[in-house]
Amino acid sequence: MTSIRPLEARWLSLSVRRLTDQEGQKLQQIVRRSSTSSVRYRRAMMLLTSAGGNRVPMIAQLVQADEGTVRDAIHRFNEIGLACLNPRWAGGRSPPAQPWRRGLRRPDGRHPPHQARPALHPRSIRKLAAYLRKVHGRIIRVGLETLRCLLLRRGITFQRTKTWKESPDPDRDAKLDRIEQVLDRFPDRVFAFDEFGPLGMRLTAGSCWVKQGKPDRLPATYRRTHGVTYFPGCYSVGDHLWGINHRRKGTANTLTALKSIRATRPDGAPIYIILDNLSAHTGADVRRWAEKNKVELCFTPTYASWANPIEAHFGPLRQFTLANSNHRSHPAQTRVLHAYLHWRNANARHPDVLAAQRRERARIRSEKGIRWGGRPFAAAA
């Protein structure tokens, strides 16, 4: 039996550092919605899947990328964080410096709009240009578009304040430690469970190959006259995904899904199931069944569902079954969903299918010429 050399073992065990709540929620949002560029989507898939305990070769097969690309993504994230998601497009030569640009900063380095009048908080390019005409008794005339481009090159854009939820769970670190431990020690006996949905009957926009010209405009509606369904997804860390649709969430449906997971190991060996703290997952019936059948329930911390390995696989599930769809009924939608699951599990490692899936996921724009982006990492003082 050949042994793995230390260098090879280090490459195989490469993974992202422990995510913060903000980072995990942002990656989960990008993967679930998939409404961003293909570059950010695929990199978020790599990072979230790595955080779920998957090895580099499996991640490369999932996103149809080279293993070196996955390693670069992980190393880059460990260095500069979420800034590694942003592509950096090559630009032209920077224009020569203009004398009037010195007026954008005071001698002490502070921005004049923040220090002058509250009304001049940079909510308007026009107000900033008007302020520059009067600053320090000098007349600085600059066009609005030139001023906007200058601020953009300095990394200044108009943004809204964003909020996120920090996990108040007192056992947050202990729960994350346990999840990482079972993923590392028992990868063949670790499973993940979560609900995907709600799934309603309405037109969903997407991308596809059509004749050149204006895309079709589809009528949108937010009325769910057929009700909704939920897909309780079960995922084996060995890269197998399955589940069945139900009309509602509940303890009975949760037990049915957990029993299907238990049935995959008829040898009776202890198994570990990672799931969130939904009330339907933490009931007394579920706990009694788990204790009786040698099942350890590894709950994710509050507001940290991103730690569940199945989250990284709900993005492709939504993209291939819901995007650009117009299902007429829930049975029709369910047939498409299960057809995707059958295709995914049967052909996950076929080279031709991997190549076709890679072209499909890169549908937004070509990745030719893309370089790693992000602002330079500022060392802590």
CSV table of C-alpha atoms in Angstrom, one decimal:
chain,number,residue,atom,x,y,z
A,1,MET,CA,0.0,0.0,0.0
A,2,THR,CA,1.5,3.3,-1.0
A,3,SER,CA,1.7,6.1,1.6
A,4,ILE,CA,0.9,9.7,1.0
A,5,ARG,CA,3.9,11.9,1.3
A,6,PRO,CA,3.7,14.9,3.7
A,7,LEU,CA,3.6,17.5,0.9
A,8,GLU,CA,0.8,15.6,-0.8
A,9,ALA,CA,-1.2,15.3,2.4
A,10,ARG,CA,-0.8,19.0,3.1
A,11,TRP,CA,-2.2,19.8,-0.4
A,12,LEU,CA,-5.2,17.4,0.0
A,13,SER,CA,-6.1,18.8,3.5
A,14,LEU,CA,-6.0,22.4,2.4
A,15,SER,CA,-9.1,24.3,3.5
A,16,VAL,CA,-10.3,27.8,4.2
A,17,ARG,CA,-9.9,29.2,7.7
A,18,ARG,CA,-13.0,29.3,10.0
A,19,LEU,CA,-15.5,31.7,8.5
A,20,THR,CA,-16.9,34.6,10.5
A,21,ASP,CA,-20.7,35.0,10.6
A,22,GLN,CA,-20.5,37.9,8.1
A,23,GLU,CA,-18.4,35.9,5.7
A,24,GLY,CA,-20.5,32.8,5.9
A,25,GLN,CA,-23.8,34.7,5.4
A,26,LYS,CA,-22.3,36.6,2.4
A,27,LEU,CA,-21.1,33.4,0.7
A,28,GLN,CA,-24.4,31.7,1.4
A,29,GLN,CA,-26.3,34.6,-0.1
A,30,ILE,CA,-24.1,34.5,-3.3
A,31,VAL,CA,-24.5,30.8,-3.8
A,32,ARG,CA,-28.2,30.6,-3.1
A,33,ARG,CA,-29.2,33.5,-5.3
A,34,SER,CA,-26.6,33.0,-8.0
A,35,SER,CA,-27.6,36.5,-9.3
A,36,THR,CA,-24.0,37.8,-9.6
A,37,SER,CA,-21.2,37.3,-12.0
A,38,SER,CA,-20.1,33.8,-12.8
A,39,VAL,CA,-16.6,34.6,-11.3
A,40,ARG,CA,-18.0,35.6,-7.9
A,41,TYR,CA,-20.5,32.7,-8.0
A,42,ARG,CA,-17.8,30.0,-8.7
A,43,ARG,CA,-15.4,31.4,-6.2
A,44,ALA,CA,-18.1,31.5,-3.5
A,45,MET,CA,-18.9,27.9,-4.3
A,46,MET,CA,-15.3,26.9,-3.8
A,47,LEU,CA,-15.0,28.7,-0.4
A,48,LEU,CA,-18.3,27.5,1.0
A,49,THR,CA,-17.8,24.0,-0.1
A,50,SER,CA,-14.3,24.0,1.4
A,51,ALA,CA,-15.8,25.3,4.7
A,52,GLY,CA,-18.2,22.3,4.5
A,53,GLY,CA,-15.3,19.9,4.8
A,54,ASN,CA,-14.8,18.9,1.2
A,55,ARG,CA,-11.3,18.2,-0.2
A,56,VAL,CA,-9.7,20.1,-3.1
A,57,PRO,CA,-10.3,17.3,-5.7
A,58,MET,CA,-14.0,17.1,-4.9
A,59,ILE,CA,-14.4,20.9,-5.0
A,60,ALA,CA,-12.7,21.0,-8.4
A,61,GLN,CA,-15.1,18.4,-9.7
A,62,LEU,CA,-18.1,20.3,-8.3
A,63,VAL,CA,-17.2,23.7,-9.9
A,64,GLN,CA,-15.5,22.2,-13.0
A,65,ALA,CA,-12.2,23.9,-12.3
A,66,ASP,CA,-8.6,22.9,-12.1
A,67,GLU,CA,-7.4,21.9,-8.7
A,68,GLY,CA,-4.7,24.6,-8.8
A,69,THR,CA,-7.5,27.2,-9.3
A,70,VAL,CA,-9.3,25.9,-6.2
A,71,ARG,CA,-6.1,26.0,-4.1
A,72,ASP,CA,-5.4,29.6,-5.3
A,73,ALA,CA,-8.9,30.6,-4.3
A,74,ILE,CA,-8.5,29.2,-0.8
A,75,HIS,CA,-5.1,30.7,-0.3
A,76,ARG,CA,-6.3,34.1,-1.5
A,77,PHE,CA,-9.3,34.0,0.8
A,78,ASN,CA,-7.1,33.1,3.8
A,79,GLU,CA,-5.0,36.2,3.0
A,80,ILE,CA,-7.5,39.0,2.1
A,81,GLY,CA,-10.9,37.6,2.9
A,82,LEU,CA,-14.0,38.2,0.8
A,83,ALA,CA,-12.1,40.7,-1.4
A,84,CYS,CA,-10.8,37.6,-3.3
A,85,LEU,CA,-14.3,37.2,-4.9
A,86,ASN,CA,-14.0,40.3,-7.0
A,87,PRO,CA,-12.5,39.9,-10.5
A,88,ARG,CA,-10.0,42.6,-11.6
A,89,TRP,CA,-10.2,43.5,-15.2
A,90,ALA,CA,-7.1,44.8,-16.9
A,91,GLY,CA,-7.4,48.6,-17.6
A,92,GLY,CA,-5.5,51.1,-19.5
A,93,ARG,CA,-2.9,53.6,-18.5
A,94,SER,CA,-3.8,55.9,-15.7
A,95,PRO,CA,-4.3,59.6,-16.7
A,96,PRO,CA,-1.7,62.1,-15.6
A,97,ALA,CA,-2.3,63.8,-12.3
A,98,GLN,CA,-4.1,67.2,-12.3
A,99,PRO,CA,-3.3,70.1,-10.0
A,100,TRP,CA,-6.9,70.5,-8.9
A,101,ARG,CA,-7.0,67.0,-7.4
A,102,ARG,CA,-4.9,68.2,-4.4
A,103,GLY,CA,-8.0,70.1,-3.3
A,104,LEU,CA,-9.9,66.8,-2.7
A,105,ARG,CA,-8.0,66.4,0.6
A,106,ARG,CA,-7.1,68.8,3.4
A,107,PRO,CA,-3.5,69.1,4.5
A,108,ASP,CA,-4.3,66.9,7.5
A,109,GLY,CA,-5.6,64.1,5.2
A,110,ARG,CA,-9.3,64.4,6.1
A,111,HIS,CA,-12.0,64.6,3.5
A,112,PRO,CA,-13.5,68.1,3.3
A,113,PRO,CA,-17.1,66.9,2.8
A,114,HIS,CA,-17.1,65.1,6.2
A,115,GLN,CA,-15.6,68.1,8.1
A,116,ALA,CA,-17.4,71.0,6.6
A,117,ARG,CA,-21.2,70.9,6.8
A,118,PRO,CA,-23.5,67.9,7.5
A,119,ALA,CA,-25.5,68.6,4.3
A,120,LEU,CA,-22.3,68.0,2.3
A,121,HIS,CA,-22.1,64.3,3.3
A,122,PRO,CA,-21.2,62.7,0.0
A,123,ARG,CA,-24.7,61.8,-1.1
A,124,SER,CA,-24.4,63.8,-4.3
A,125,ILE,CA,-21.6,64.3,-6.8
A,126,ARG,CA,-23.2,67.7,-7.6
A,127,LYS,CA,-22.9,68.9,-4.0
A,128,LEU,CA,-19.3,67.8,-3.8
A,129,ALA,CA,-18.5,69.6,-7.0
A,130,ALA,CA,-20.2,72.8,-5.7
A,131,TYR,CA,-18.2,72.5,-2.5
A,132,LEU,CA,-14.9,72.2,-4.4
A,133,ARG,CA,-15.6,75.5,-6.1
A,134,LYS,CA,-15.5,77.3,-2.7
A,135,VAL,CA,-13.0,75.3,-0.7
A,136,HIS,CA,-10.1,77.3,0.8
A,137,GLY,CA,-11.0,80.4,-1.2
A,138,ARG,CA,-9.9,78.7,-4.5
A,139,ILE,CA,-12.0,77.9,-7.5
A,140,ILE,CA,-11.8,74.3,-8.5
A,141,ARG,CA,-13.9,73.5,-11.5
A,142,VAL,CA,-14.3,69.8,-12.4
A,143,GLY,CA,-17.0,68.0,-14.4
A,144,LEU,CA,-19.4,65.6,-12.6
A,145,GLU,CA,-18.3,62.6,-14.6
A,146,THR,CA,-14.6,63.3,-14.1
A,147,LEU,CA,-15.2,63.7,-10.4
A,148,ARG,CA,-17.1,60.4,-10.3
A,149,CYS,CA,-14.3,58.6,-12.1
A,150,LEU,CA,-11.7,60.0,-9.8
A,151,LEU,CA,-13.6,58.9,-6.7
A,152,LEU,CA,-14.0,55.4,-8.2
A,153,ARG,CA,-10.3,55.1,-8.8
A,154,ARG,CA,-9.7,56.0,-5.2
A,155,GLY,CA,-12.1,53.2,-4.2
A,156,ILE,CA,-14.9,55.6,-3.1
A,157,THR,CA,-18.5,54.8,-4.1
A,158,PHE,CA,-21.9,55.6,-2.8
A,159,GLN,CA,-23.1,52.7,-0.7
A,160,ARG,CA,-25.9,52.0,1.7
A,161,THR,CA,-25.2,50.7,5.2
A,162,LYS,CA,-25.5,47.0,5.4
A,163,THR,CA,-26.3,44.9,8.4
A,164,TRP,CA,-25.8,41.3,9.4
A,165,LYS,CA,-26.5,39.1,12.4
A,166,GLU,CA,-23.7,38.0,14.6
A,167,SER,CA,-24.4,34.6,16.2
A,168,PRO,CA,-25.5,35.0,19.8
A,169,ASP,CA,-25.2,31.3,20.5
A,170,PRO,CA,-23.0,30.8,23.6
A,171,ASP,CA,-21.9,27.4,22.2
A,172,ARG,CA,-20.9,28.8,18.8
A,173,ASP,CA,-17.3,27.8,18.9
A,174,ALA,CA,-18.0,24.4,20.4
A,175,LYS,CA,-20.6,23.5,17.8
A,176,LEU,CA,-18.3,24.6,14.9
A,177,ASP,CA,-15.4,22.6,16.5
A,178,ARG,CA,-17.6,19.5,16.6
A,179,ILE,CA,-18.7,19.9,13.0
A,180,GLU,CA,-15.1,20.3,11.8
A,181,GLN,CA,-14.0,17.3,13.9
A,182,VAL,CA,-16.5,14.9,12.5
A,183,LEU,CA,-15.9,16.1,8.9
A,184,ASP,CA,-12.2,15.5,9.4
A,185,ARG,CA,-12.4,12.1,11.3
A,186,PHE,CA,-15.5,10.4,9.8
A,187,PRO,CA,-16.0,11.8,6.3
A,188,ASP,CA,-17.7,8.5,5.1
A,189,ARG,CA,-20.3,8.7,8.0
A,190,VAL,CA,-21.1,12.4,7.9
A,191,PHE,CA,-24.4,13.7,6.3
A,192,ALA,CA,-26.1,17.0,6.0
A,193,PHE,CA,-29.8,17.9,6.0
A,194,ASP,CA,-31.7,21.1,5.3
A,195,GLU,CA,-34.9,22.3,3.6
A,196,PHE,CA,-34.8,24.0,0.2
A,197,GLY,CA,-37.6,26.3,-0.6
A,198,PRO,CA,-40.3,27.5,-0.5
A,199,LEU,CA,-40.9,26.5,-4.1
A,200,GLY,CA,-43.8,28.3,-5.8
A,201,MET,CA,-45.4,28.2,-9.2
A,202,ARG,CA,-44.3,31.4,-11.0
A,203,LEU,CA,-42.1,32.4,-14.0
A,204,THR,CA,-38.4,32.6,-13.0
A,205,ALA,CA,-35.9,34.6,-15.1
A,206,GLY,CA,-32.7,33.0,-16.2
A,207,SER,CA,-30.1,32.7,-18.9
A,208,CYS,CA,-30.0,30.5,-22.0
A,209,TRP,CA,-28.7,30.4,-25.6
A,210,VAL,CA,-31.1,32.1,-28.0
A,211,LYS,CA,-30.9,33.9,-31.4
A,212,GLN,CA,-29.1,37.2,-31.2
A,213,GLY,CA,-31.3,40.1,-30.4
A,214,LYS,CA,-33.4,41.3,-27.5
A,215,PRO,CA,-34.3,38.6,-24.9
A,216,ASP,CA,-37.8,37.4,-24.4
A,217,ARG,CA,-39.8,39.4,-21.8
A,218,LEU,CA,-41.8,37.1,-19.5
A,219,PRO,CA,-44.7,38.2,-17.4
A,220,ALA,CA,-43.8,38.0,-13.7
A,221,THR,CA,-46.2,37.3,-10.8
A,222,TYR,CA,-45.7,37.0,-7.1
A,223,ARG,CA,-49.0,35.3,-6.5
A,224,ARG,CA,-48.6,31.7,-5.4
A,225,THR,CA,-52.0,30.4,-6.3
A,226,HIS,CA,-50.8,26.8,-6.2
A,227,GLY,CA,-49.3,27.1,-2.8
A,228,VAL,CA,-45.7,26.2,-2.0
A,229,THR,CA,-43.6,23.0,-1.4
A,230,TYR,CA,-40.3,22.3,0.3
A,231,PHE,CA,-37.5,20.0,-0.7
A,232,PRO,CA,-35.9,18.4,2.4
A,233,GLY,CA,-32.4,17.7,1.0
A,234,CYS,CA,-30.1,15.0,2.3
A,235,TYR,CA,-26.4,15.2,1.3
A,236,SER,CA,-23.7,12.7,1.9
A,237,VAL,CA,-20.2,14.2,2.2
A,238,GLY,CA,-19.2,11.4,-0.2
A,239,ASP,CA,-21.0,13.6,-2.9
A,240,HIS,CA,-24.5,12.2,-3.1
A,241,LEU,CA,-27.6,14.3,-3.0
A,242,TRP,CA,-31.2,13.2,-2.6
A,243,GLY,CA,-34.6,14.2,-1.2
A,244,ILE,CA,-38.4,14.4,-1.9
A,245,ASN,CA,-40.8,17.3,-2.0
A,246,HIS,CA,-43.4,18.0,0.8
A,247,ARG,CA,-46.2,20.5,1.2
A,248,ARG,CA,-44.9,21.8,4.5
A,249,LYS,CA,-42.1,21.6,7.0
A,250,GLY,CA,-42.7,19.5,10.1
A,251,THR,CA,-41.3,16.9,12.5
A,252,ALA,CA,-42.8,14.0,10.6
A,253,ASN,CA,-41.1,15.0,7.3
A,254,THR,CA,-37.8,15.6,9.1
A,255,LEU,CA,-38.0,12.1,10.6
A,256,THR,CA,-38.7,10.6,7.2
A,257,ALA,CA,-35.6,12.3,5.8
A,258,LEU,CA,-33.4,11.3,8.7
A,259,LYS,CA,-34.5,7.7,8.4
A,260,SER,CA,-33.6,7.7,4.7
A,261,ILE,CA,-30.1,8.9,5.8
A,262,ARG,CA,-29.9,6.1,8.4
A,263,ALA,CA,-30.8,3.5,5.8
A,264,THR,CA,-27.7,4.4,3.7
A,265,ARG,CA,-25.6,2.7,6.4
A,266,PRO,CA,-27.3,-0.7,7.1
A,267,ASP,CA,-24.2,-1.9,9.0
A,268,GLY,CA,-25.5,0.0,12.0
A,269,ALA,CA,-22.3,2.1,12.4
A,270,PRO,CA,-22.8,5.5,14.2
A,271,ILE,CA,-23.5,8.4,11.8
A,272,TYR,CA,-23.4,12.2,12.2
A,273,ILE,CA,-26.0,14.5,10.7
A,274,ILE,CA,-25.4,18.3,10.4
A,275,LEU,CA,-28.5,20.4,10.5
A,276,ASP,CA,-29.7,23.8,11.7
A,277,ASN,CA,-31.8,24.7,14.8
A,278,LEU,CA,-35.3,24.7,13.2
A,279,SER,CA,-37.9,23.7,15.6
A,280,ALA,CA,-38.9,20.8,13.4
A,281,HIS,CA,-35.3,19.5,13.8
A,282,THR,CA,-34.9,19.8,17.6
A,283,GLY,CA,-38.2,18.1,18.8
A,284,ALA,CA,-38.3,15.4,21.4
A,285,ASP,CA,-39.3,12.8,18.9
A,286,VAL,CA,-36.3,13.5,16.7
A,287,ARG,CA,-33.9,13.4,19.6
A,288,ARG,CA,-35.3,10.1,20.9
A,289,TRP,CA,-35.1,8.5,17.5
A,290,ALA,CA,-31.5,9.8,17.0
A,291,GLU,CA,-30.4,8.4,20.4
A,292,LYS,CA,-32.0,5.0,19.7
A,293,ASN,CA,-30.5,4.6,16.2
A,294,LYS,CA,-26.9,5.7,16.9
A,295,VAL,CA,-27.3,9.1,15.2
A,296,GLU,CA,-25.5,12.2,16.5
A,297,LEU,CA,-27.2,15.4,15.6
A,298,CYS,CA,-24.6,18.2,15.0
A,299,PHE,CA,-26.5,21.4,15.1
A,300,THR,CA,-25.1,24.6,13.5
A,301,PRO,CA,-24.9,27.7,15.7
A,302,THR,CA,-27.7,30.3,15.6
A,303,TYR,CA,-27.6,32.4,12.4
A,304,ALA,CA,-24.8,30.3,11.1
A,305,SER,CA,-26.5,27.9,8.7
A,306,TRP,CA,-23.6,28.5,6.3
A,307,ALA,CA,-21.7,25.9,8.3
A,308,ASN,CA,-24.0,23.2,6.9
A,309,PRO,CA,-22.2,21.4,3.9
A,310,ILE,CA,-25.4,21.1,2.0
A,311,GLU,CA,-25.7,24.9,1.5
A,312,ALA,CA,-23.1,24.9,-1.2
A,313,HIS,CA,-25.2,22.5,-3.3
A,314,PHE,CA,-28.5,24.4,-3.2
A,315,GLY,CA,-27.1,27.0,-5.5
A,316,PRO,CA,-26.6,24.7,-8.5
A,317,LEU,CA,-29.9,23.0,-7.6
A,318,ARG,CA,-31.7,26.4,-8.0
A,319,GLN,CA,-29.8,27.3,-11.1
A,320,PHE,CA,-30.5,24.1,-13.1
A,321,THR,CA,-34.1,23.5,-12.0
A,322,LEU,CA,-35.7,27.0,-11.3
A,323,ALA,CA,-33.7,29.5,-13.4
A,324,ASN,CA,-35.4,30.3,-16.8
A,325,SER,CA,-38.3,28.0,-15.9
A,326,ASN,CA,-42.1,28.1,-16.3
A,327,HIS,CA,-43.4,25.1,-14.5
A,328,ARG,CA,-47.1,24.6,-14.7
A,329,SER,CA,-47.6,22.6,-11.6
A,330,HIS,CA,-45.8,21.2,-8.6
A,331,PRO,CA,-45.6,17.7,-10.0
A,332,ALA,CA,-43.9,19.1,-13.2
A,333,GLN,CA,-41.5,21.0,-11.1
A,334,THR,CA,-40.8,18.0,-8.9
A,335,ARG,CA,-40.1,15.8,-12.0
A,336,VAL,CA,-37.5,18.4,-13.2
A,337,LEU,CA,-35.9,18.6,-9.8
A,338,HIS,CA,-35.5,14.8,-9.4
A,339,ALA,CA,-34.3,14.5,-13.0
A,340,TYR,CA,-31.5,16.9,-12.1
A,341,LEU,CA,-30.7,14.9,-8.9
A,342,HIS,CA,-30.5,11.7,-10.9
A,343,TRP,CA,-28.3,13.2,-13.6
A,344,ARG,CA,-26.0,14.9,-11.0
A,345,ASN,CA,-25.5,11.7,-9.0
A,346,ALA,CA,-25.1,9.5,-12.0
A,347,ASN,CA,-22.7,11.7,-14.1
A,348,ALA,CA,-20.9,13.8,-11.5
A,349,ARG,CA,-17.5,12.5,-12.6
A,350,HIS,CA,-17.9,12.0,-16.3
A,351,PRO,CA,-15.4,14.2,-18.2
A,352,ASP,CA,-17.7,15.2,-21.0
A,353,VAL,CA,-20.5,16.1,-18.5
A,354,LEU,CA,-18.0,18.1,-16.4
A,355,ALA,CA,-17.0,20.1,-19.4
A,356,ALA,CA,-20.5,20.8,-20.5
A,357,GLN,CA,-21.5,21.8,-17.0
A,358,ARG,CA,-18.6,24.1,-16.8
A,359,ARG,CA,-19.6,25.9,-19.9
A,360,GLU,CA,-23.2,26.2,-18.6
A,361,ARG,CA,-22.1,27.7,-15.3
A,362,ALA,CA,-19.9,30.2,-17.0
A,363,ARG,CA,-22.9,31.5,-19.1
A,364,ILE,CA,-22.7,35.1,-18.0
A,365,ARG,CA,-19.3,36.1,-19.5
A,366,SER,CA,-16.0,34.5,-20.5
A,367,GLU,CA,-13.4,34.2,-17.9
A,368,LYS,CA,-10.6,34.9,-20.3
A,369,GLY,CA,-8.2,37.5,-19.0
A,370,ILE,CA,-9.5,37.5,-15.4
A,371,ARG,CA,-7.1,38.2,-12.6
A,372,TRP,CA,-7.4,38.0,-8.9
A,373,GLY,CA,-8.9,41.2,-7.6
A,374,GLY,CA,-9.5,42.9,-4.3
A,375,ARG,CA,-7.9,45.7,-2.5
A,376,PRO,CA,-4.4,45.2,-1.1
A,377,PHE,CA,-4.5,43.6,2.3
A,378,ALA,CA,-3.7,46.2,4.9
A,379,ALA,CA,-1.5,45.0,7.8
A,380,ALA,CA,-2.9,45.5,11.3
A,381,ALA,CA,-1.3,48.4,13.1
